[in-house]
Short mmCIF file of C-alpha atoms and ligand atoms in Angstrom, two decimals:
data_model
loop_
_atom_site.label_atom_id
_atom_site.label_comp_id
_atom_site.label_asym_id
_atom_site.label_seq_id
_atom_site.Cartn_x
_atom_site.Cartn_y
_atom_site.Cartn_z
CA UNK A 5 -120.13 -93.92 30.23
CA UNK A 6 -119.17 -96.84 32.52
CA UNK A 7 -120.40 -100.08 30.35
CA UNK A 8 -121.65 -103.15 31.58
CA UNK A 9 -118.52 -105.16 33.12
CA UNK A 10 -116.78 -102.03 32.44
CA UNK A 11 -113.38 -102.54 34.66
CA UNK A 12 -112.80 -99.18 36.41
CA UNK A 13 -108.92 -98.03 37.31
CA UNK A 14 -108.48 -98.99 40.31
CA UNK A 15 -109.77 -102.11 40.22
CA UNK A 16 -107.21 -103.09 37.26
CA UNK A 17 -104.73 -102.41 39.98
CA UNK A 18 -105.94 -103.78 42.80
CA UNK A 19 -106.38 -107.26 39.90
CA UNK A 20 -102.55 -106.80 38.89
CA UNK A 21 -101.43 -105.89 43.39
CA UNK A 22 -103.32 -109.12 44.27
CA UNK A 23 -101.69 -110.96 41.05
CA UNK A 24 -98.06 -110.19 42.29
CA UNK A 25 -97.64 -108.30 38.64
CA UNK A 26 -94.22 -106.58 38.63
CA UNK A 27 -93.66 -102.63 37.94
CA UNK A 28 -92.24 -102.37 34.74
CA UNK A 29 -95.19 -105.02 33.51
CA UNK A 30 -97.81 -102.72 34.96
CA UNK A 31 -96.34 -99.85 33.50
CA UNK A 32 -97.09 -101.93 30.50
CA UNK A 33 -100.51 -102.79 31.08
CA UNK A 34 -101.32 -98.97 31.71
CA UNK A 35 -100.31 -97.53 28.43
CA UNK A 36 -101.72 -100.77 26.81
CA UNK A 37 -105.06 -100.04 28.89
CA UNK A 38 -105.30 -96.13 28.08
CA UNK A 39 -104.49 -96.62 24.16
CA UNK A 40 -106.52 -99.37 23.88
CA UNK A 41 -109.44 -97.16 25.51
CA UNK A 42 -110.00 -100.35 27.78
CA UNK A 43 -108.58 -103.16 29.33
CA UNK A 44 -110.06 -106.18 26.87
CA UNK A 45 -109.43 -109.76 27.66
CA UNK A 46 -107.31 -110.44 23.96
CA UNK A 47 -105.23 -106.78 25.10
CA UNK A 48 -103.94 -108.60 28.59
CA UNK A 49 -102.92 -111.53 26.90
CA UNK A 50 -101.04 -109.31 24.14
CA UNK A 51 -99.23 -107.46 27.34
CA UNK A 52 -97.80 -111.48 28.27
CA UNK A 53 -97.32 -112.46 25.13
CA UNK A 54 -94.85 -108.88 24.00
CA UNK A 55 -93.40 -109.31 27.48
CA UNK A 56 -92.87 -112.79 26.82
CA UNK A 57 -91.02 -111.86 23.36
CA UNK A 58 -88.82 -109.27 24.90
CA UNK A 59 -87.44 -112.55 27.17
CA UNK A 60 -86.50 -114.68 24.93
CA UNK A 61 -85.03 -112.57 22.38
CA UNK A 62 -83.04 -110.96 25.34
CA UNK A 63 -84.04 -107.27 24.03
CA UNK A 64 -85.20 -104.06 25.07
CA UNK A 65 -89.02 -102.60 24.04
CA UNK A 66 -86.02 -99.81 23.35
CA UNK A 67 -84.81 -102.35 20.47
CA UNK A 68 -85.31 -101.84 16.79
CA UNK A 69 -88.02 -105.07 15.80
CA UNK A 70 -90.79 -106.59 14.00
CA UNK A 71 -93.72 -107.92 14.30
CA UNK A 72 -96.32 -109.99 13.26
CA UNK A 73 -99.74 -109.63 14.47
CA UNK A 74 -101.96 -113.13 13.19
CA UNK A 75 -105.39 -111.55 13.83
CA UNK A 76 -106.52 -107.94 13.99
CA UNK A 77 -108.04 -108.33 16.92
CA UNK A 78 -105.98 -106.82 20.40
CA UNK A 79 -102.86 -107.94 19.68
CA UNK A 80 -101.97 -105.59 17.34
CA UNK A 81 -101.85 -102.82 20.24
CA UNK A 82 -99.61 -104.17 22.69
CA UNK A 83 -97.31 -104.61 20.10
CA UNK A 84 -97.45 -100.87 18.95
CA UNK A 85 -97.35 -99.41 21.88
CA UNK A 86 -94.83 -101.84 24.06
CA UNK A 87 -92.50 -102.28 20.88
CA UNK A 88 -92.82 -98.79 18.90
CA UNK A 89 -94.21 -101.45 15.86
CA UNK A 90 -96.83 -100.08 14.11
CA UNK A 91 -98.30 -100.39 10.49
CA UNK A 92 -97.19 -97.04 9.37
CA UNK A 93 -93.45 -97.56 10.43
CA UNK A 94 -93.50 -100.52 8.66
CA UNK A 95 -93.09 -102.76 11.53
CA UNK A 96 -96.13 -104.00 11.74
CA UNK A 97 -97.80 -106.87 9.57
CA UNK A 98 -101.26 -107.51 11.26
CA UNK A 99 -102.24 -110.75 9.33
CA UNK A 100 -106.00 -112.31 8.70
CA UNK A 101 -105.19 -115.29 10.09
CA UNK A 102 -107.04 -115.45 12.91
CA UNK A 103 -104.85 -117.15 15.24
CA UNK A 104 -104.17 -114.99 18.55
CA UNK A 105 -100.51 -115.39 17.93
CA UNK A 106 -97.43 -113.10 17.52
CA UNK A 107 -94.02 -112.98 16.25
CA UNK A 108 -91.16 -110.90 16.85
CA UNK A 109 -87.43 -110.38 15.52
CA UNK A 110 -84.96 -107.92 14.49
CA UNK A 111 -84.26 -106.39 11.15
CA UNK A 112 -81.65 -108.63 8.94
CA UNK A 113 -79.61 -107.72 5.81
CA UNK A 114 -80.31 -111.59 4.19
CA UNK A 115 -83.86 -113.46 3.69
CA UNK A 116 -85.00 -115.08 7.01
CA UNK A 117 -83.76 -113.76 10.09
CA UNK A 118 -84.59 -115.38 13.99
CA UNK A 119 -87.80 -114.60 15.84
CA UNK A 120 -89.58 -115.82 18.12
CA UNK A 121 -93.55 -117.07 17.98
CA UNK A 122 -95.92 -116.81 21.01
CA UNK A 123 -99.32 -118.06 20.82
CA UNK A 124 -102.11 -119.04 23.25
CA UNK A 125 -101.91 -123.09 23.66
CA UNK A 126 -105.22 -125.10 23.07
CA UNK A 127 -103.85 -127.91 25.84
CA UNK A 128 -102.60 -125.34 27.88
CA UNK A 129 -105.90 -122.97 27.85
CA UNK A 130 -107.95 -125.53 28.62
CA UNK A 131 -106.58 -125.50 32.20
CA UNK A 132 -107.83 -121.64 32.87
CA UNK A 133 -111.83 -122.54 33.01
CA UNK A 134 -113.01 -118.78 32.94
CA UNK A 135 -110.29 -117.45 30.02
CA UNK A 136 -111.24 -121.20 28.16
CA UNK A 137 -114.98 -119.86 27.80
CA UNK A 138 -113.87 -116.73 26.95
CA UNK A 139 -111.41 -118.28 24.06
CA UNK A 140 -113.55 -120.42 22.57
CA UNK A 141 -116.20 -117.98 21.80
CA UNK A 142 -118.56 -120.17 24.26
CA UNK A 143 -122.06 -118.73 24.84
CA UNK A 144 -121.76 -119.85 28.23
CA UNK A 145 -119.24 -117.31 28.20
CA UNK A 146 -121.96 -113.87 29.91
CA UNK A 147 -119.37 -110.66 29.26
CA UNK A 148 -121.36 -108.41 32.18
CA UNK A 149 -120.97 -110.72 34.89
CA UNK A 150 -117.86 -112.37 33.97
CA UNK A 151 -115.57 -109.76 32.57
CA UNK A 152 -113.91 -109.07 35.45
CA UNK A 153 -113.35 -111.93 37.30
CA UNK A 154 -111.56 -113.20 33.25
CA UNK A 155 -109.22 -110.07 33.79
CA UNK A 156 -108.06 -111.31 37.77
CA UNK A 157 -107.90 -114.74 36.47
CA UNK A 158 -105.78 -113.14 33.49
CA UNK A 159 -103.76 -111.53 35.25
CA UNK A 160 -103.07 -114.48 37.58
CA UNK A 161 -102.32 -117.08 34.82
CA UNK A 162 -99.48 -114.83 32.69
CA UNK A 163 -97.54 -116.83 30.21
CA UNK A 164 -99.15 -120.43 31.68
CA UNK A 165 -101.35 -120.19 28.59
CA UNK A 166 -98.59 -119.59 26.20
CA UNK A 167 -96.11 -121.28 24.42
CA UNK A 168 -93.53 -119.92 22.46
CA UNK A 169 -91.13 -121.35 19.62
CA UNK A 170 -88.09 -120.18 17.53
CA UNK A 171 -88.61 -119.69 13.85
CA UNK A 172 -87.37 -118.27 10.87
CA UNK A 173 -89.04 -115.30 9.75
CA UNK A 174 -88.75 -114.31 5.80
CA UNK A 175 -87.67 -110.14 5.30
CA UNK A 176 -89.90 -108.92 2.59
CA UNK A 177 -87.52 -106.58 0.24
CA UNK A 178 -88.92 -103.28 0.11
CA UNK A 179 -90.82 -102.90 -3.60
CA UNK A 180 -89.66 -100.07 -5.92
CA UNK A 181 -92.19 -98.27 -7.35
CA UNK A 182 -92.76 -94.94 -9.74
CA UNK A 183 -95.82 -92.85 -9.02
CA UNK A 184 -98.90 -93.28 -11.27
CA UNK A 185 -102.53 -92.03 -12.43
CA UNK A 186 -105.68 -93.41 -11.95
CA UNK A 187 -107.61 -93.46 -15.33
CA UNK A 188 -110.89 -93.70 -13.60
CA UNK A 189 -110.05 -90.23 -10.88
CA UNK A 190 -107.07 -88.60 -11.09
CA UNK A 191 -105.76 -89.15 -8.42
CA UNK A 192 -101.43 -90.48 -7.64
CA UNK A 193 -101.01 -93.65 -6.30
CA UNK A 194 -97.90 -96.25 -6.88
CA UNK A 195 -97.91 -97.97 -9.65
CA UNK A 196 -98.14 -101.68 -8.75
CA UNK A 197 -101.20 -100.79 -7.06
CA UNK A 198 -102.91 -99.49 -10.39
CA UNK A 199 -105.66 -102.75 -11.89
CA UNK A 200 -106.55 -102.52 -14.98
CA UNK A 201 -105.32 -98.76 -15.09
CA UNK A 202 -107.89 -98.12 -12.09
CA UNK A 203 -106.84 -97.20 -8.24
CA UNK A 204 -108.17 -99.57 -5.37
CA UNK A 205 -111.17 -96.72 -4.95
CA UNK A 206 -112.21 -97.21 -8.03
CA UNK A 207 -111.89 -100.71 -8.36
CA UNK A 208 -112.48 -103.94 -5.64
CA UNK A 209 -111.53 -101.36 -2.61
CA UNK A 210 -114.67 -99.44 -3.23
CA UNK A 211 -115.85 -98.23 -0.08
CA UNK A 212 -117.27 -94.51 0.05
CA UNK A 213 -119.69 -92.44 -2.77
CA UNK A 214 -119.81 -89.26 -3.58
CA UNK A 215 -122.47 -86.79 -2.50
ZN1 ZN B 24 -108.66 -93.81 -9.37
#
């Protein structure tokens, strides 16, 4: 069902054309929107961020890269779709820092590796009124009427709201573990995840009750 303010596929294509988005970048947008199920503004900014990170690293989307998203909102999806960094393959970390920022790096045997960090620059974003209203969660932003113009502004703005920096990313060594049994539910979990003998779901990560 089409929601108020929802952007159709045709409208999205027209806005990309009007903004002069290149063919390869268009494909990234289409793939990410399909994965995310709708063209969320943050997702679109995230595509520009990943494309920028690839360029700065001199990398290809098929290279084995590792990434961090400093927010669980939107930004993890372009990292998954374009770079194939997923939580499941241990190449994506999602940190609840709350910044719209990503870091991308190659693997390394050492304790640190060169990476690039891309973030929405608080000074630059002020130059783009709709993006700024939306990004700062200003009550003056009206999703129903302003979302499509916002998407148009995001496509036209591209990297102009972004800044980058070269950083050293700490490599987290693989943790050694043995299988253990929870003393409460008797299910198996890695030993380092037991706390006082009980697993997360019997302890502080409890999220369901049995019928
Ligand atoms: Zn348990």
